[in-house]
Amino acid sequence: MMKTLFLTTLYLGFGFVVLASADPSPPKPESCLVAPVLAKHLPDGVWLGTSADGQELSVVFYENGVAQWNKGTNRAPEVALYGWEVIPGVGGCAFLQMRHQVSGTERSYAVNVECNQIQLIAADFSSQSLKQVKVQNGAKQKQLLSGAWGNSTYPFEVARQNATDMKQAYLQYNFFEDGTFVRNLGNQKRQVKEAGTYLVSDDGHYVLLQFDEGCVTVVALKYLQLDELVLQHVLRCEDPAFATGRKDFYFNKL
């Protein structure tokens, strides 16, 4: 059954936010999207829209409170990381607040619910809005990703002919079913071992690596089939010999 909605205006210090709420009679649990329900639904799929400058926009929410903001084409998106939080509003409703992890810039979205369709509307009253597309491939991709992977092509940007010790360079990932991972890289002189936790986006297109030392890396899952894997990301390492820009890394299962 379609429910009648009315708009409630709330002043939050940084502007007015319009919140969708149920009929002014006492709210029923099923008639209004309360904060815990919204928090549960945000990671369930990918959110699509158009940015203020007209570019394609997609947002991926992860259960650990990190949001991945992708602007531009899928081949070369501009990726930014935000922390996200659902703020309870009036009448049992809620709105979304996002804070850029580097600059601290905030983005706020009002929540509109219509016939069980959730829409996030920019609280600055711009035309920007986000609609959820539910594509549930994440569990399958995580299952296929589980295991040890070794690079099948030379992974780094320091040419082997310019550094003899890079002839034995290697890059390996080991993804465990409990959501942890280990990355091993190095050459005949130095070995680097890094560990952390990982999350696969619900649409199965991204892997979020959160290293124990605090660094977070967004990895595009470009190809995964049987014993072949292609990951696209920036490889950050304190040793410049192993650091790279954004590139494709090719792996075979070990």
PDB file of C-alpha atoms in Angstrom, residues 28-158:
ATOM      1  CA  LYS A  28       4.239   2.971  12.832  1.00  0.00           C
ATOM      2  CA  PRO A  29       7.473   0.963  12.437  1.00  0.00           C
ATOM      3  CA  GLU A  30       6.671   0.063   8.834  1.00  0.00           C
ATOM      4  CA  SER A  31       5.561   3.563   7.834  1.00  0.00           C
ATOM      5  CA  CYS A  32       8.834   5.434   8.333  1.00  0.00           C
ATOM      6  CA  LEU A  33      12.483   4.688   7.642  1.00  0.00           C
ATOM      7  CA  VAL A  34      14.111   4.908  11.068  1.00  0.00           C
ATOM      8  CA  ALA A  35      17.858   5.303  11.492  1.00  0.00           C
ATOM      9  CA  PRO A  36      18.767   1.633  12.152  1.00  0.00           C
ATOM     10  CA  VAL A  37      16.831   0.518   9.079  1.00  0.00           C
ATOM     11  CA  LEU A  38      18.548   3.077   6.856  1.00  0.00           C
ATOM     12  CA  ALA A  39      21.971   2.091   8.222  1.00  0.00           C
ATOM     13  CA  LYS A  40      21.200  -1.527   7.360  1.00  0.00           C
ATOM     14  CA  HIS A  41      20.022  -0.725   3.815  1.00  0.00           C
ATOM     15  CA  LEU A  42      22.820   1.653   2.766  1.00  0.00           C
ATOM     16  CA  PRO A  43      25.429  -1.092   2.084  1.00  0.00           C
ATOM     17  CA  ASP A  44      22.828  -3.168   0.248  1.00  0.00           C
ATOM     18  CA  GLY A  45      23.780  -2.373  -3.348  1.00  0.00           C
ATOM     19  CA  VAL A  46      25.211   0.694  -5.064  1.00  0.00           C
ATOM     20  CA  TRP A  47      23.740   4.223  -5.148  1.00  0.00           C
ATOM     21  CA  LEU A  48      23.670   5.983  -8.518  1.00  0.00           C
ATOM     22  CA  GLY A  49      23.133   9.590  -9.499  1.00  0.00           C
ATOM     23  CA  THR A  50      24.618  12.616 -11.247  1.00  0.00           C
ATOM     24  CA  SER A  51      27.082  15.040  -9.665  1.00  0.00           C
ATOM     25  CA  ALA A  52      26.552  18.805  -9.534  1.00  0.00           C
ATOM     26  CA  ASP A  53      28.792  19.210 -12.606  1.00  0.00           C
ATOM     27  CA  GLY A  54      26.858  16.621 -14.614  1.00  0.00           C
ATOM     28  CA  GLN A  55      29.165  13.621 -14.273  1.00  0.00           C
ATOM     29  CA  GLU A  56      28.097  10.072 -13.486  1.00  0.00           C
ATOM     30  CA  LEU A  57      28.158   9.410  -9.761  1.00  0.00           C
ATOM     31  CA  SER A  58      28.084   6.204  -7.742  1.00  0.00           C
ATOM     32  CA  VAL A  59      28.439   5.724  -4.010  1.00  0.00           C
ATOM     33  CA  VAL A  60      29.256   2.445  -2.286  1.00  0.00           C
ATOM     34  CA  PHE A  61      28.595   2.194   1.449  1.00  0.00           C
ATOM     35  CA  TYR A  62      30.471  -0.343   3.550  1.00  0.00           C
ATOM     36  CA  GLU A  63      29.331  -1.745   6.880  1.00  0.00           C
ATOM     37  CA  ASN A  64      32.434  -0.404   8.655  1.00  0.00           C
ATOM     38  CA  GLY A  65      31.280   3.195   8.167  1.00  0.00           C
ATOM     39  CA  VAL A  66      33.338   3.979   5.048  1.00  0.00           C
ATOM     40  CA  ALA A  67      31.695   5.322   1.882  1.00  0.00           C
ATOM     41  CA  GLN A  68      33.384   5.179  -1.515  1.00  0.00           C
ATOM     42  CA  TRP A  69      32.514   8.160  -3.728  1.00  0.00           C
ATOM     43  CA  ASN A  70      33.100   7.505  -7.458  1.00  0.00           C
ATOM     44  CA  LYS A  71      32.695  10.326  -9.964  1.00  0.00           C
ATOM     45  CA  GLY A  72      33.270   9.970 -13.697  1.00  0.00           C
ATOM     46  CA  THR A  73      33.424   6.940 -15.985  1.00  0.00           C
ATOM     47  CA  ASN A  74      33.999   3.416 -14.736  1.00  0.00           C
ATOM     48  CA  ARG A  75      37.318   3.267 -16.582  1.00  0.00           C
ATOM     49  CA  ALA A  76      38.820   6.301 -14.851  1.00  0.00           C
ATOM     50  CA  PRO A  77      36.713   7.388 -11.888  1.00  0.00           C
ATOM     51  CA  GLU A  78      37.690   9.997  -9.330  1.00  0.00           C
ATOM     52  CA  VAL A  79      37.565   8.093  -6.061  1.00  0.00           C
ATOM     53  CA  ALA A  80      37.195   9.687  -2.625  1.00  0.00           C
ATOM     54  CA  LEU A  81      36.595   8.151   0.781  1.00  0.00           C
ATOM     55  CA  TYR A  82      34.088   9.438   3.320  1.00  0.00           C
ATOM     56  CA  GLY A  83      32.965   8.374   6.735  1.00  0.00           C
ATOM     57  CA  TRP A  84      29.181   7.973   6.902  1.00  0.00           C
ATOM     58  CA  GLU A  85      26.718   8.205   9.761  1.00  0.00           C
ATOM     59  CA  VAL A  86      22.936   7.980   9.951  1.00  0.00           C
ATOM     60  CA  ILE A  87      21.474  10.728  12.145  1.00  0.00           C
ATOM     61  CA  PRO A  88      18.030  10.172  13.708  1.00  0.00           C
ATOM     62  CA  GLY A  89      15.528  12.888  12.727  1.00  0.00           C
ATOM     63  CA  VAL A  90      12.051  13.880  13.788  1.00  0.00           C
ATOM     64  CA  GLY A  91       9.159  11.465  13.850  1.00  0.00           C
ATOM     65  CA  GLY A  92      11.438   8.428  13.870  1.00  0.00           C
ATOM     66  CA  CYS A  93      12.976   9.304  10.487  1.00  0.00           C
ATOM     67  CA  ALA A  94      16.638   9.770   9.629  1.00  0.00           C
ATOM     68  CA  PHE A  95      19.084  11.530   7.338  1.00  0.00           C
ATOM     69  CA  LEU A  96      22.591  10.735   6.141  1.00  0.00           C
ATOM     70  CA  GLN A  97      25.758  12.687   6.900  1.00  0.00           C
ATOM     71  CA  MET A  98      29.077  12.043   5.127  1.00  0.00           C
ATOM     72  CA  ARG A  99      32.470  13.534   6.042  1.00  0.00           C
ATOM     73  CA  HIS A 100      35.496  13.476   3.697  1.00  0.00           C
ATOM     74  CA  GLN A 101      38.287  11.544   5.410  1.00  0.00           C
ATOM     75  CA  VAL A 102      40.992  14.007   4.325  1.00  0.00           C
ATOM     76  CA  SER A 103      39.444  17.474   3.992  1.00  0.00           C
ATOM     77  CA  GLY A 104      36.607  17.068   6.482  1.00  0.00           C
ATOM     78  CA  THR A 105      34.089  18.406   3.942  1.00  0.00           C
ATOM     79  CA  GLU A 106      30.568  17.319   4.804  1.00  0.00           C
ATOM     80  CA  ARG A 107      27.739  16.134   2.575  1.00  0.00           C
ATOM     81  CA  SER A 108      24.218  15.731   3.935  1.00  0.00           C
ATOM     82  CA  TYR A 109      21.302  13.884   2.389  1.00  0.00           C
ATOM     83  CA  ALA A 110      17.646  13.848   3.266  1.00  0.00           C
ATOM     84  CA  VAL A 111      15.850  10.536   2.981  1.00  0.00           C
ATOM     85  CA  ASN A 112      12.778  10.136   0.806  1.00  0.00           C
ATOM     86  CA  VAL A 113      10.761   6.927   0.914  1.00  0.00           C
ATOM     87  CA  GLU A 114       8.074   6.146  -1.612  1.00  0.00           C
ATOM     88  CA  CYS A 115       6.608   2.696  -2.188  1.00  0.00           C
ATOM     89  CA  ASN A 116       9.630   1.114  -0.461  1.00  0.00           C
ATOM     90  CA  GLN A 117      12.003   2.961  -2.829  1.00  0.00           C
ATOM     91  CA  ILE A 118      14.696   4.838  -0.918  1.00  0.00           C
ATOM     92  CA  GLN A 119      16.091   8.038  -2.408  1.00  0.00           C
ATOM     93  CA  LEU A 120      18.811  10.259  -0.947  1.00  0.00           C
ATOM     94  CA  ILE A 121      18.368  13.950  -1.744  1.00  0.00           C
ATOM     95  CA  ALA A 122      21.158  16.503  -1.237  1.00  0.00           C
ATOM     96  CA  ALA A 123      20.287  18.703   1.739  1.00  0.00           C
ATOM     97  CA  ASP A 124      21.646  21.822  -0.005  1.00  0.00           C
ATOM     98  CA  PHE A 125      18.601  21.610  -2.318  1.00  0.00           C
ATOM     99  CA  SER A 126      20.755  21.000  -5.394  1.00  0.00           C
ATOM    100  CA  SER A 127      19.406  18.675  -8.051  1.00  0.00           C
ATOM    101  CA  GLN A 128      21.717  15.910  -6.861  1.00  0.00           C
ATOM    102  CA  SER A 129      20.012  12.748  -5.684  1.00  0.00           C
ATOM    103  CA  LEU A 130      21.018   9.113  -5.296  1.00  0.00           C
ATOM    104  CA  LYS A 131      18.902   6.027  -5.962  1.00  0.00           C
ATOM    105  CA  GLN A 132      19.778   2.538  -4.860  1.00  0.00           C
ATOM    106  CA  VAL A 133      20.393  -0.271  -7.332  1.00  0.00           C
ATOM    107  CA  LYS A 134      20.396  -3.635  -5.610  1.00  0.00           C
ATOM    108  CA  VAL A 135      22.896  -5.969  -7.229  1.00  0.00           C
ATOM    109  CA  GLN A 136      23.897  -8.737  -4.855  1.00  0.00           C
ATOM    110  CA  ASN A 137      27.076 -10.298  -6.220  1.00  0.00           C
ATOM    111  CA  GLY A 138      29.325  -9.489  -3.275  1.00  0.00           C
ATOM    112  CA  ALA A 139      28.913 -12.785  -1.408  1.00  0.00           C
ATOM    113  CA  LYS A 140      29.709 -14.808  -4.536  1.00  0.00           C
ATOM    114  CA  GLN A 141      32.740 -12.665  -5.368  1.00  0.00           C
ATOM    115  CA  LYS A 142      34.065 -12.948  -1.811  1.00  0.00           C
ATOM    116  CA  GLN A 143      33.829 -16.711  -2.028  1.00  0.00           C
ATOM    117  CA  LEU A 144      35.737 -16.756  -5.323  1.00  0.00           C
ATOM    118  CA  LEU A 145      38.312 -14.293  -3.970  1.00  0.00           C
ATOM    119  CA  SER A 146      39.150 -16.443  -0.952  1.00  0.00           C
ATOM    120  CA  GLY A 147      42.609 -18.001  -1.208  1.00  0.00           C
ATOM    121  CA  ALA A 148      46.197 -17.115  -2.126  1.00  0.00           C
ATOM    122  CA  TRP A 149      47.005 -15.166  -5.306  1.00  0.00           C
ATOM    123  CA  GLY A 150      50.374 -14.471  -6.910  1.00  0.00           C
ATOM    124  CA  ASN A 151      51.036 -11.859  -9.596  1.00  0.00           C
ATOM    125  CA  SER A 152      51.422 -13.351 -13.058  1.00  0.00           C
ATOM    126  CA  THR A 153      53.087 -10.313 -14.676  1.00  0.00           C
ATOM    127  CA  TYR A 154      55.751  -7.925 -13.390  1.00  0.00           C
ATOM    128  CA  PRO A 155      53.805  -5.703 -10.951  1.00  0.00           C
ATOM    129  CA  PHE A 156      55.985  -2.678 -10.227  1.00  0.00           C
ATOM    130  CA  GLU A 157      57.070   0.451 -12.070  1.00  0.00           C
ATOM    131  CA  VAL A 158      60.831   0.304 -11.463  1.00  0.00           C
TER     132      VAL A 158
END
